[in-house]
Short mmCIF file of N, CA and C in Angstrom, two decimals:
data_model
loop_
_atom_site.label_atom_id
_atom_site.label_comp_id
_atom_site.label_asym_id
_atom_site.label_seq_id
_atom_site.Cartn_x
_atom_site.Cartn_y
_atom_site.Cartn_z
N MET A 1 -6.75 -8.89 6.12
CA MET A 1 -7.16 -7.67 4.97
C MET A 1 -6.13 -7.42 4.25
N ILE A 2 -6.30 -7.21 2.51
CA ILE A 2 -5.58 -6.30 2.58
C ILE A 2 -6.01 -5.04 1.71
N VAL A 3 -4.92 -4.09 2.32
CA VAL A 3 -5.34 -3.06 1.44
C VAL A 3 -4.09 -2.29 0.37
N ALA A 4 -4.59 -2.18 -1.03
CA ALA A 4 -3.65 -1.86 -1.51
C ALA A 4 -4.01 0.46 -1.58
N PHE A 5 -3.45 1.08 -1.89
CA PHE A 5 -3.00 2.28 -1.77
C PHE A 5 -1.78 2.74 -2.17
N SER A 6 -2.46 4.67 -2.60
CA SER A 6 -0.84 5.34 -3.05
C SER A 6 -1.47 6.24 -2.74
N VAL A 7 0.15 7.06 -2.69
CA VAL A 7 0.08 8.30 -1.61
C VAL A 7 1.31 9.13 -2.82
N ALA A 8 0.04 10.57 -2.10
CA ALA A 8 1.43 11.33 -3.30
C ALA A 8 1.17 12.81 -2.97
N PRO A 9 2.02 12.81 -3.14
CA PRO A 9 1.95 15.18 -2.39
C PRO A 9 1.88 16.08 -4.09
N GLU A 10 0.94 16.86 -3.64
CA GLU A 10 0.43 18.00 -4.97
C GLU A 10 0.76 19.04 -4.49
N GLY A 11 1.26 19.77 -5.61
CA GLY A 11 1.66 20.98 -5.47
C GLY A 11 2.82 21.10 -4.37
N THR A 12 4.48 20.07 -5.50
CA THR A 12 5.54 20.71 -4.73
C THR A 12 6.67 21.21 -5.87
N GLY A 13 5.84 21.78 -6.58
CA GLY A 13 6.49 23.33 -7.19
C GLY A 13 7.67 22.58 -8.38
N ARG A 14 7.87 21.22 -8.19
CA ARG A 14 9.17 20.56 -8.98
C ARG A 14 8.22 20.17 -10.72
N ALA A 15 9.49 21.10 -11.35
CA ALA A 15 9.40 21.43 -12.67
C ALA A 15 9.30 19.71 -13.34
N ASP A 16 10.17 18.68 -12.97
CA ASP A 16 9.74 17.80 -13.58
C ASP A 16 8.48 16.61 -12.86
N GLY A 17 7.49 16.75 -11.93
CA GLY A 17 6.44 16.56 -11.20
C GLY A 17 6.30 15.09 -10.62
N SER A 18 8.15 15.29 -10.61
CA SER A 18 8.70 13.42 -10.06
C SER A 18 7.87 13.76 -8.26
N VAL A 19 7.75 12.53 -7.93
CA VAL A 19 7.27 12.53 -6.43
C VAL A 19 8.23 11.04 -5.76
N HIS A 20 8.87 10.82 -5.87
CA HIS A 20 9.98 9.68 -5.86
C HIS A 20 10.08 9.38 -4.44
N ASP A 21 10.65 10.98 -4.31
CA ASP A 21 11.00 10.99 -2.98
C ASP A 21 10.31 11.04 -1.84
N ALA A 22 9.07 11.57 -1.92
CA ALA A 22 8.17 11.29 -1.45
C ALA A 22 7.10 10.06 -1.19
N VAL A 23 7.35 9.26 -2.38
CA VAL A 23 7.06 8.05 -1.52
C VAL A 23 7.34 7.23 -1.56
N ALA A 24 8.90 7.31 -1.18
CA ALA A 24 9.46 6.54 -0.75
C ALA A 24 9.73 7.07 0.48
N ALA A 25 9.42 8.12 1.03
CA ALA A 25 9.48 8.78 2.96
C ALA A 25 8.02 7.81 3.14
N ALA A 26 7.02 7.28 2.54
CA ALA A 26 5.55 6.62 2.54
C ALA A 26 6.00 4.93 2.70
N VAL A 27 6.31 4.27 1.42
CA VAL A 27 7.22 3.26 1.70
C VAL A 27 7.96 2.63 2.85
N LYS A 28 8.78 3.85 3.33
CA LYS A 28 9.26 3.10 4.63
C LYS A 28 8.85 3.07 5.88
N ILE A 29 7.70 3.67 5.57
CA ILE A 29 6.75 3.53 6.96
C ILE A 29 6.47 2.11 6.63
N VAL A 30 6.01 1.58 5.58
CA VAL A 30 5.47 0.92 5.51
C VAL A 30 5.96 -0.53 5.53
N ARG A 31 7.40 -0.15 5.11
CA ARG A 31 8.32 -1.52 5.24
C ARG A 31 8.91 -1.71 6.48
N GLU A 32 8.78 -0.06 7.15
CA GLU A 32 9.40 -0.61 8.48
C GLU A 32 8.64 -1.13 9.56
N SER A 33 7.05 -0.78 9.38
CA SER A 33 5.40 -1.54 9.79
C SER A 33 5.85 -3.28 10.70
N GLY A 34 6.39 -4.00 9.79
CA GLY A 34 6.51 -5.68 9.84
C GLY A 34 5.72 -6.46 9.02
N LEU A 35 4.28 -5.28 8.57
CA LEU A 35 3.36 -5.83 8.21
C LEU A 35 3.69 -6.70 6.58
N PRO A 36 3.18 -7.47 6.19
CA PRO A 36 3.72 -8.29 5.05
C PRO A 36 3.34 -6.90 3.79
N ASN A 37 4.21 -6.82 2.86
CA ASN A 37 3.71 -5.49 1.77
C ASN A 37 4.15 -5.88 0.56
N HIS A 38 3.88 -5.20 -0.01
CA HIS A 38 4.27 -5.18 -1.37
C HIS A 38 4.11 -3.97 -2.92
N THR A 39 5.18 -3.59 -3.38
CA THR A 39 5.41 -1.88 -3.36
C THR A 39 5.94 -2.37 -4.97
N SER A 40 4.66 -1.64 -6.11
CA SER A 40 4.40 -2.07 -7.36
C SER A 40 4.79 -0.22 -7.85
N SER A 41 4.65 0.18 -9.06
CA SER A 41 4.81 1.02 -9.65
C SER A 41 3.87 1.82 -9.61
N MET A 42 2.83 1.62 -8.72
CA MET A 42 1.53 2.50 -8.98
C MET A 42 1.11 2.61 -7.79
N PHE A 43 1.32 0.98 -6.97
CA PHE A 43 0.38 1.44 -5.61
C PHE A 43 1.81 0.52 -4.29
N THR A 44 1.48 0.85 -3.16
CA THR A 44 1.65 -0.54 -2.35
C THR A 44 0.76 -0.99 -1.87
N GLU A 45 1.06 -2.32 -1.06
CA GLU A 45 -0.45 -3.50 -0.59
C GLU A 45 0.16 -3.44 0.30
N ILE A 46 -0.94 -3.82 1.85
CA ILE A 46 -0.31 -3.82 3.17
C ILE A 46 -1.13 -5.11 3.61
N GLU A 47 -0.71 -6.36 3.89
CA GLU A 47 -1.84 -6.78 4.94
C GLU A 47 -1.94 -6.85 6.61
N GLY A 48 -2.98 -6.46 6.75
CA GLY A 48 -3.53 -7.13 8.73
C GLY A 48 -4.34 -6.47 8.57
N GLU A 49 -4.77 -6.67 10.35
CA GLU A 49 -6.28 -6.09 11.35
C GLU A 49 -6.14 -4.33 10.52
N TRP A 50 -7.28 -4.19 10.49
CA TRP A 50 -7.94 -3.03 10.55
C TRP A 50 -7.28 -1.57 11.53
N ASP A 51 -7.05 -2.04 12.57
CA ASP A 51 -6.39 -1.07 13.32
C ASP A 51 -4.98 -0.84 12.45
N GLU A 52 -4.05 -2.31 12.64
CA GLU A 52 -2.65 -1.76 12.31
C GLU A 52 -2.16 -1.45 10.72
N VAL A 53 -2.86 -2.00 9.90
CA VAL A 53 -3.43 -1.77 8.30
C VAL A 53 -3.29 -0.11 8.00
N PHE A 54 -4.68 0.46 9.41
CA PHE A 54 -4.88 1.72 8.64
C PHE A 54 -3.65 2.51 9.64
N ASP A 55 -3.08 2.81 10.16
CA ASP A 55 -2.63 3.22 11.52
C ASP A 55 -1.13 3.25 9.99
N VAL A 56 -0.31 2.32 9.93
CA VAL A 56 0.36 2.14 8.59
C VAL A 56 0.70 3.28 7.78
N ILE A 57 -1.27 3.20 6.95
CA ILE A 57 -1.28 4.11 6.29
C ILE A 57 -1.52 5.94 6.89
N LYS A 58 -1.95 6.23 7.34
CA LYS A 58 -1.88 7.01 8.23
C LYS A 58 -0.52 7.33 8.62
N ARG A 59 -0.07 6.61 9.28
CA ARG A 59 1.71 7.47 8.66
C ARG A 59 2.22 7.59 7.94
N ALA A 60 2.26 6.71 6.86
CA ALA A 60 2.87 6.77 5.43
C ALA A 60 2.42 8.37 4.65
N THR A 61 0.76 9.29 4.88
CA THR A 61 0.80 9.75 4.40
C THR A 61 0.80 10.93 5.47
N GLN A 62 0.74 11.07 6.21
CA GLN A 62 1.55 11.99 7.27
C GLN A 62 2.96 11.54 6.86
N ALA A 63 3.60 11.06 6.54
CA ALA A 63 4.98 11.32 5.57
C ALA A 63 5.21 11.71 4.32
N VAL A 64 4.34 12.01 3.81
CA VAL A 64 4.84 12.89 2.42
C VAL A 64 3.69 14.40 2.24
N GLU A 65 3.25 14.46 3.60
CA GLU A 65 2.87 16.18 3.82
C GLU A 65 3.60 17.02 3.75
N PRO A 66 5.26 16.69 4.04
CA PRO A 66 5.83 17.88 4.13
C PRO A 66 6.17 17.84 2.63
N TYR A 67 5.77 17.45 1.32
CA TYR A 67 6.87 17.52 -0.05
C TYR A 67 5.88 18.25 -0.33
N GLY A 68 4.73 18.68 -0.26
CA GLY A 68 3.88 19.52 -1.05
C GLY A 68 2.40 20.52 -0.56
N SER A 69 1.68 21.16 -0.77
CA SER A 69 0.83 22.09 -0.48
C SER A 69 -0.97 20.90 0.03
N ARG A 70 -0.67 19.95 -0.33
CA ARG A 70 -1.46 18.77 -0.45
C ARG A 70 -1.11 17.83 -0.38
N VAL A 71 -2.34 15.92 -0.37
CA VAL A 71 -1.37 15.38 -0.42
C VAL A 71 -2.59 14.20 -1.00
N SER A 72 -2.59 13.10 -1.95
CA SER A 72 -4.05 12.74 -2.66
C SER A 72 -3.58 11.24 -2.08
N LEU A 73 -4.56 10.62 -1.76
CA LEU A 73 -4.69 9.04 -0.96
C LEU A 73 -5.50 8.57 -1.53
N VAL A 74 -5.14 6.99 -2.39
CA VAL A 74 -6.51 6.24 -3.09
C VAL A 74 -6.45 5.26 -2.00
N ILE A 75 -7.32 4.57 -1.73
CA ILE A 75 -7.09 2.94 -1.47
C ILE A 75 -8.81 2.07 -1.67
N LYS A 76 -7.72 0.82 -1.73
CA LYS A 76 -8.33 -0.19 -2.12
C LYS A 76 -8.84 -0.99 -1.34
N ALA A 77 -9.87 -1.70 -0.88
CA ALA A 77 -9.55 -2.68 0.68
C ALA A 77 -9.98 -3.87 -0.02
N ASP A 78 -9.72 -4.87 0.14
CA ASP A 78 -10.05 -6.32 0.72
C ASP A 78 -10.48 -6.73 1.59
N ILE A 79 -11.24 -7.19 2.23
CA ILE A 79 -11.48 -7.71 3.81
C ILE A 79 -12.27 -9.31 3.69
N ARG A 80 -11.33 -9.66 4.24
CA ARG A 80 -11.85 -11.27 4.24
C ARG A 80 -11.52 -11.84 5.66
N PRO A 81 -13.02 -11.96 6.05
CA PRO A 81 -12.49 -11.94 7.68
C PRO A 81 -12.33 -13.80 7.72
N GLY A 82 -11.03 -13.84 8.43
CA GLY A 82 -10.53 -15.91 9.07
C GLY A 82 -9.11 -15.52 8.10
N TYR A 83 -9.32 -14.93 6.95
CA TYR A 83 -7.70 -15.52 6.14
C TYR A 83 -6.34 -14.65 6.18
N THR A 84 -5.31 -15.24 6.58
CA THR A 84 -4.17 -14.67 6.69
C THR A 84 -3.51 -14.90 5.08
N GLY A 85 -2.46 -14.00 5.13
CA GLY A 85 -1.68 -15.11 3.60
C GLY A 85 -2.41 -14.73 2.29
N GLU A 86 -2.56 -13.46 2.16
CA GLU A 86 -3.24 -13.44 1.18
C GLU A 86 -2.60 -12.43 0.19
N ILE A 87 -1.95 -11.55 0.97
CA ILE A 87 -0.78 -11.46 -0.15
C ILE A 87 -0.48 -11.59 -1.71
N THR A 88 0.54 -13.56 -0.98
CA THR A 88 0.64 -14.13 -1.67
C THR A 88 0.02 -15.04 -2.33
N GLY A 89 -1.00 -15.52 -1.22
CA GLY A 89 -1.94 -16.56 -1.84
C GLY A 89 -2.53 -16.00 -2.82
N LYS A 90 -3.51 -15.24 -2.77
CA LYS A 90 -4.22 -14.65 -3.97
C LYS A 90 -3.13 -15.03 -5.63
N LEU A 91 -1.84 -14.46 -5.31
CA LEU A 91 -1.01 -14.50 -6.45
C LEU A 91 -0.75 -16.11 -6.78
N GLU A 92 -0.30 -16.54 -5.60
CA GLU A 92 -0.19 -18.42 -6.54
C GLU A 92 -1.06 -19.18 -7.14
N ARG A 93 -2.47 -18.64 -6.39
CA ARG A 93 -3.99 -19.32 -6.71
C ARG A 93 -4.03 -18.98 -8.35
N LEU A 94 -3.64 -17.72 -8.23
CA LEU A 94 -3.44 -16.97 -9.90
C LEU A 94 -2.65 -17.56 -11.36
N GLU A 95 -1.11 -17.85 -10.29
CA GLU A 95 0.31 -18.64 -11.12
C GLU A 95 -0.38 -20.12 -11.54
N ALA A 96 -1.39 -20.65 -10.68
CA ALA A 96 -1.78 -22.32 -10.43
C ALA A 96 -2.42 -22.52 -11.14
N ALA A 97 -4.30 -21.24 -11.40
CA ALA A 97 -5.07 -21.13 -13.02
C ALA A 97 -4.13 -21.22 -13.68
N MET A 98 -3.51 -20.01 -14.12
CA MET A 98 -2.02 -19.96 -15.14
C MET A 98 -1.48 -21.01 -16.35
N ASP A 99 -1.44 -21.76 -15.04
CA ASP A 99 -0.67 -23.02 -15.94
C ASP A 99 -1.57 -23.96 -15.93
N GLU A 100 -2.64 -24.33 -15.74
CA GLU A 100 -3.91 -24.91 -15.97
C GLU A 100 -4.79 -24.69 -17.56
N LEU A 101 -4.58 -23.16 -18.07
CA LEU A 101 -5.16 -23.01 -18.46
C LEU A 101 -3.92 -22.95 -20.30
#
């Protein structure tokens, strides 16, 4: 499965509204997990089995908790049993399709 998630604190009390330090703490957990992952400006994607992926998401969410009075978590999952390497495979197929246009 591939899971795209976004986690950020709310109620930080920061005048500029920035959450980069909290997000960095979460992304560090993801990268240290050893699971295939990719972070963009809005989401982090992680690929693996249910239990391992959601364990990482839980720990990343907990890493954000100290930065605000509450935490916002958004999750979207692509569950495709029997497939691995899709975090890059999907993009490779997209690029190949674009080349054919």
